[in-house]
CSV table of C-alpha atoms in Angstrom, one decimal:
chain,number,residue,atom,x,y,z
A,1,MET,CA,72.6,170.4,-6.4
A,2,SER,CA,75.0,169.1,-9.0
A,3,ARG,CA,74.7,167.7,-12.2
A,4,TYR,CA,77.8,166.4,-12.2
A,5,THR,CA,78.0,163.0,-11.9
A,6,VAL,CA,79.3,159.8,-13.6
A,7,ALA,CA,76.2,158.7,-15.1
A,8,ASN,CA,75.2,162.1,-16.3
A,9,ILE,CA,78.8,162.4,-18.2
A,10,VAL,CA,77.7,159.2,-19.7
A,11,LYS,CA,74.3,159.8,-20.9
A,12,VAL,CA,75.7,163.6,-22.3
A,13,THR,CA,78.4,161.7,-24.4
A,14,LEU,CA,75.7,158.8,-25.5
A,15,ALA,CA,73.8,162.0,-26.3
A,16,ILE,CA,75.8,163.7,-28.3
A,17,ALA,CA,77.5,160.4,-30.3
A,18,PHE,CA,73.8,159.8,-31.4
A,19,PHE,CA,72.6,163.4,-32.1
A,20,ILE,CA,71.5,162.6,-35.7
A,21,PHE,CA,68.9,160.4,-34.3
A,22,MET,CA,67.5,163.3,-31.4
A,23,PRO,CA,64.6,163.0,-33.0
A,24,PHE,CA,64.0,159.3,-31.9
A,25,ILE,CA,66.0,160.1,-28.8
A,26,VAL,CA,63.0,162.7,-27.2
A,27,THR,CA,60.8,160.1,-28.2
A,28,ILE,CA,61.7,157.7,-26.0
A,29,LEU,CA,62.3,160.2,-23.4
A,30,GLY,CA,58.6,161.0,-23.0
A,31,MET,CA,57.9,157.3,-23.5
A,32,VAL,CA,59.9,156.8,-20.5
A,33,LYS,CA,58.5,159.2,-18.3
A,34,LYS,CA,55.0,159.1,-19.7
A,35,ASN,CA,54.8,162.6,-20.7
A,36,TRP,CA,52.5,162.8,-23.2
A,37,LYS,CA,53.5,166.2,-24.6
A,38,VAL,CA,56.7,165.6,-24.8
A,39,ILE,CA,56.1,162.2,-26.5
A,40,ALA,CA,54.1,164.1,-29.2
A,41,GLU,CA,56.9,166.6,-29.8
A,42,GLY,CA,58.8,164.3,-30.5
A,43,VAL,CA,56.7,162.1,-32.6
A,44,LEU,CA,56.6,165.5,-35.0
A,45,TYR,CA,60.4,165.9,-35.1
A,46,SER,CA,60.9,161.9,-36.5
A,47,VAL,CA,57.7,162.2,-38.8
A,48,LEU,CA,59.8,165.6,-40.1
A,49,PHE,CA,63.4,163.7,-39.8
A,50,VAL,CA,62.0,160.7,-41.9
A,51,ALA,CA,60.5,162.8,-44.2
A,52,ALA,CA,63.1,164.7,-45.0
A,53,LEU,CA,65.2,161.8,-45.7
A,54,SER,CA,62.6,159.7,-48.1
A,55,ILE,CA,63.1,162.8,-50.7
A,56,ASP,CA,65.0,162.4,-53.3
A,57,THR,CA,67.8,164.6,-53.0
A,58,GLU,CA,68.2,165.6,-56.8
A,59,SER,CA,64.6,166.3,-57.1
A,60,SER,CA,63.2,169.9,-56.9
A,61,LEU,CA,62.5,169.4,-53.0
A,62,GLY,CA,65.9,168.8,-52.4
A,63,THR,CA,67.3,171.7,-50.9
A,64,LEU,CA,64.0,171.6,-48.5
A,65,SER,CA,64.2,168.7,-47.4
A,66,ALA,CA,67.4,169.0,-46.1
A,67,PHE,CA,66.6,171.7,-44.0
A,68,VAL,CA,63.9,170.2,-42.9
A,69,GLY,CA,65.9,166.8,-41.7
A,70,LEU,CA,69.0,169.5,-40.1
A,71,GLY,CA,65.9,171.2,-38.6
A,72,SER,CA,64.8,168.5,-36.8
A,73,ILE,CA,67.4,167.6,-35.5
A,74,VAL,CA,68.6,170.8,-34.4
A,75,VAL,CA,65.1,171.7,-32.4
A,76,SER,CA,65.2,168.0,-30.8
A,77,ALA,CA,68.3,169.1,-29.7
A,78,VAL,CA,67.6,171.8,-28.4
A,79,ARG,CA,63.9,170.5,-26.7
A,80,PHE,CA,66.4,167.5,-25.4
A,81,TYR,CA,68.7,169.7,-24.1
A,82,MET,CA,65.4,171.7,-21.9
A,83,LEU,CA,63.7,168.7,-21.2
A,84,ARG,CA,67.6,167.8,-19.1
A,85,ASP,CA,65.2,167.6,-15.4
A,86,LEU,CA,63.8,164.3,-16.8
A,87,TRP,CA,66.7,162.9,-18.0
A,88,LEU,CA,70.3,164.3,-15.3
A,89,SER,CA,69.9,163.3,-12.0
A,90,ARG,CA,71.0,166.1,-9.6
A,91,LYS,CA,73.3,165.2,-6.7
A,92,ALA,CA,72.5,166.1,-3.3
A,93,LYS,CA,74.8,168.9,-2.3
A,94,VAL,CA,76.4,168.4,1.5
A,95,PRO,CA,75.5,171.1,3.9
A,96,GLY,CA,77.8,173.6,4.7
A,97,ARG,CA,78.2,176.5,7.2
A,98,ASN,CA,77.5,179.0,6.0
A,99,GLU,CA,73.9,178.6,4.5
A,100,THR,CA,71.8,181.1,5.0
A,101,TYR,CA,68.0,180.1,6.9
A,102,GLN,CA,65.3,178.5,5.3
A,103,PRO,CA,62.5,177.0,7.1
A,104,ASN,CA,62.5,173.1,8.0
A,105,THR,CA,61.7,171.1,5.0
A,106,ALA,CA,60.3,167.9,6.3
A,107,TRP,CA,56.8,167.6,7.0
A,108,PRO,CA,55.6,167.3,10.4
A,109,SER,CA,53.6,164.4,11.9
A,110,ALA,CA,50.5,164.5,14.2
A,111,PRO,CA,51.7,165.5,17.6
A,112,HIS,CA,51.8,162.7,20.4
A,113,GLN,CA,52.7,162.9,23.9
A,114,SER,CA,55.9,161.0,24.8
A,115,ALA,CA,57.2,160.3,28.8
A,116,VAL,CA,60.9,161.6,27.0
A,117,ALA,CA,60.6,165.2,26.8
A,118,GLU,CA,57.6,167.4,24.5
A,119,PRO,CA,58.3,168.7,21.5
A,120,MET,CA,59.4,172.9,21.3
A,121,VAL,CA,57.3,175.2,20.4
A,122,PRO,CA,58.9,177.8,17.6
A,123,SER,CA,59.1,181.1,19.4
A,124,THR,CA,56.8,184.2,17.5
A,125,GLU,CA,60.2,185.6,16.0
A,126,HIS,CA,60.7,182.5,14.5
A,127,LEU,CA,57.5,181.9,12.9
A,128,SER,CA,57.7,185.7,11.6
A,129,GLN,CA,61.5,184.7,9.7
A,130,SER,CA,59.7,181.9,8.4
A,131,LEU,CA,57.0,184.0,6.9
A,132,ALA,CA,59.3,186.8,6.0
A,133,TRP,CA,61.1,184.3,3.6
A,134,VAL,CA,58.0,182.7,1.9
A,135,THR,CA,56.6,186.3,1.4
A,136,THR,CA,60.3,187.2,-0.5
A,137,GLN,CA,60.9,184.0,-2.1
A,138,ALA,CA,57.1,184.8,-3.7
A,139,LYS,CA,58.4,188.3,-4.3
A,140,GLN,CA,61.7,187.6,-6.2
A,141,SER,CA,59.6,185.0,-8.2
A,142,LYS,CA,56.7,186.8,-9.3
A,143,ASN,CA,57.0,186.9,-12.7
A,144,ARG,CA,57.2,183.3,-11.8
A,145,LEU,CA,54.1,182.3,-10.2
A,146,PRO,CA,51.1,182.9,-11.9
A,147,ALA,CA,48.9,185.9,-10.9
A,148,ASP,CA,46.3,184.5,-8.4
A,149,GLY,CA,48.8,181.4,-6.5
A,150,TYR,CA,51.3,185.4,-6.1
A,151,VAL,CA,48.1,187.2,-4.3
A,152,SER,CA,46.9,184.0,-2.5
A,153,ILE,CA,50.6,183.9,-1.5
A,154,LEU,CA,50.5,187.3,0.1
A,155,GLU,CA,47.2,187.2,1.4
A,156,THR,CA,47.7,184.4,3.2
A,157,CYS,CA,50.9,185.7,4.5
A,158,HIS,CA,48.9,188.4,5.9
A,159,THR,CA,46.5,186.4,7.6
A,160,LEU,CA,48.9,184.1,9.1
A,161,ASP,CA,51.2,187.5,10.5
A,162,ALA,CA,47.9,188.7,12.2
A,163,VAL,CA,47.7,185.3,13.8
A,164,ILE,CA,51.3,185.6,14.7
A,165,ASP,CA,51.2,189.5,16.1
A,166,ALA,CA,47.9,188.3,18.5
A,167,GLU,CA,50.3,185.4,19.4
A,168,ALA,CA,53.1,187.4,20.6
A,169,ARG,CA,51.1,190.3,22.3
A,170,GLN,CA,49.5,187.3,24.2
A,171,PRO,CA,50.0,183.6,24.4
A,172,LEU,CA,46.7,181.6,23.5
A,173,GLY,CA,48.4,178.9,25.6
A,174,ASP,CA,46.1,176.1,23.6
A,175,PRO,CA,49.0,173.3,22.6
A,176,GLN,CA,47.2,172.2,19.5
A,177,PHE,CA,46.3,175.8,18.2
A,178,GLU,CA,50.5,176.5,18.8
A,179,TYR,CA,50.8,173.5,16.7
A,180,GLU,CA,48.6,173.7,13.7
A,181,LEU,CA,50.2,177.6,13.8
A,182,THR,CA,53.9,176.2,13.6
A,183,ALA,CA,52.3,173.1,10.8
A,184,ALA,CA,51.6,176.1,8.6
A,185,VAL,CA,53.8,178.8,9.1
A,186,ARG,CA,57.2,177.1,9.3
A,187,GLU,CA,56.1,173.4,6.9
A,188,TYR,CA,53.4,173.7,4.7
A,189,LEU,CA,53.6,176.7,2.8
A,190,PRO,CA,56.8,177.1,2.5
A,191,ALA,CA,57.1,173.6,1.1
A,192,VAL,CA,54.4,174.6,-1.5
A,193,VAL,CA,56.2,177.5,-2.6
A,194,ARG,CA,59.4,176.1,-2.4
A,195,GLY,CA,58.5,173.2,-4.4
A,196,TYR,CA,56.7,174.9,-7.8
A,197,LEU,CA,60.0,177.3,-7.5
A,198,ALA,CA,61.7,174.0,-8.1
A,199,ILE,CA,60.2,172.8,-11.1
A,200,PRO,CA,62.0,174.1,-14.3
A,201,PRO,CA,59.7,177.5,-15.9
A,202,SER,CA,58.7,175.0,-19.6
A,203,MET,CA,57.5,172.4,-17.0
A,204,VAL,CA,54.9,174.1,-15.0
A,205,ASP,CA,52.0,173.8,-17.8
A,206,THR,CA,53.0,170.1,-18.0
A,207,ARG,CA,50.6,167.6,-17.4
A,208,GLN,CA,51.5,165.4,-14.5
A,209,ALA,CA,50.1,162.1,-13.9
A,210,ASN,CA,46.9,163.0,-12.0
A,211,GLY,CA,46.1,165.4,-14.5
A,212,ARG,CA,46.8,168.2,-13.7
A,213,THR,CA,49.5,171.1,-14.2
A,214,ALA,CA,52.1,173.0,-11.4
A,215,ASN,CA,50.0,175.9,-12.0
A,216,GLU,CA,47.0,174.4,-10.9
A,217,GLU,CA,48.5,172.6,-8.4
A,218,LEU,CA,50.0,175.4,-6.7
A,219,VAL,CA,46.6,177.8,-6.8
A,220,GLU,CA,44.5,174.8,-5.5
A,221,GLN,CA,47.2,174.2,-2.7
A,222,LEU,CA,47.4,177.8,-1.7
A,223,GLN,CA,43.5,177.8,-1.6
A,224,LEU,CA,43.6,174.9,1.0
A,225,LEU,CA,46.2,176.9,3.0
A,226,SER,CA,44.5,180.3,2.6
A,227,ARG,CA,41.6,178.9,4.2
A,228,GLN,CA,43.5,177.3,7.0
A,229,ALA,CA,44.8,180.7,8.1
A,230,GLU,CA,41.3,182.3,8.2
A,231,MET,CA,40.6,179.7,10.4
A,232,LEU,CA,43.8,179.9,13.0
A,233,HIS,CA,42.8,183.5,12.5
A,234,ALA,CA,39.3,183.2,13.0
A,235,SER,CA,39.9,180.5,16.2
A,236,ARG,CA,42.4,182.8,17.9
A,237,HIS,CA,40.0,186.1,17.8
A,238,ARG,CA,37.3,184.7,18.8
A,239,GLN,CA,39.2,183.0,22.4
A,240,THR,CA,40.0,186.9,22.5
A,241,SER,CA,36.5,187.5,22.5
A,242,ARG,CA,35.7,184.7,24.9
A,243,ASP,CA,38.4,186.4,27.0
A,244,LEU,CA,36.9,189.6,26.9
A,245,THR,CA,34.0,188.4,27.9
A,246,SER,CA,35.1,186.5,30.8
A,247,THR,CA,37.0,189.5,32.2
A,248,GLY,CA,33.8,192.0,31.9
A,249,ASP,CA,31.4,188.6,33.6
A,250,PHE,CA,34.3,189.0,36.3
A,251,LEU,CA,34.0,193.0,36.5
A,252,ARG,CA,29.8,192.8,36.3
A,253,GLU,CA,29.8,190.2,39.4
A,254,ARG,CA,32.2,192.2,41.7
A,255,PHE,CA,31.3,195.7,41.0
A,256,GLY,CA,28.4,195.7,39.4
A,257,GLN,CA,26.0,195.9,42.4
A,258,GLN,CA,27.9,198.3,44.5
A,259,GLN,CA,26.4,200.9,45.8
A,260,GLY,CA,28.2,204.6,47.4
A,261,GLY,CA,31.2,204.0,45.4
A,262,PHE,CA,33.9,201.4,44.6
A,263,ASP,CA,35.7,199.9,47.8
A,264,PHE,CA,38.0,198.5,45.6
A,265,GLY,CA,37.5,194.7,47.9
A,266,ILE,CA,38.7,197.1,51.4
A,267,LYS,CA,36.3,196.3,54.0
């Protein structure tokens, strides 16, 4: 993603031109984006700036007021730059030939019957690649992730990996199960991790419109995915247990009443 657009260049030019009014610009930015934390910061900088201007430069506090006024401008300018994700739009990057593998970004729709063609279910190798991508991203970004979120990602990946291994050894053959496993591994989990890592570290504790921070959203969504992974794991192994029981019933019926040794069905 690139920020070099005409609109962004105009915004930066205006910000430089009105640099001295930066405390007020930060306040206006918070009001436009409805971010109460930014509004509070901007108001604080504006109050300090106005207070510094109201003090007579020839008084005993003249020097101090000058430093306070200049400091409020500089600090608000730094904060304005740190909040650039709120006012500088991004330009979509055109996919190239050498892009590295990443899981799908689109959230899947519910499976439906089609008279033309049935959607292909990814192989267990592809599912393992998606899971490996999530694990790698989590480990590389360990310092950015909340501690409980990091642990939850690794535990969920471990659970899903066990399900994928079981499917590789003996496919269940259940289309609904395959769809839910594919969606969790290739869509939901990568989307949650990718979405969180796209948020600037300075904003992960900022309250959103729903009253939650990015950290709180991440932890809750990972808890939901962890429960889904556990359900898939339990469903997969319940079926394995039923298959074993069915095999035992067949063997008992076929050979359980044999007297005088097995004849292996040969008469």
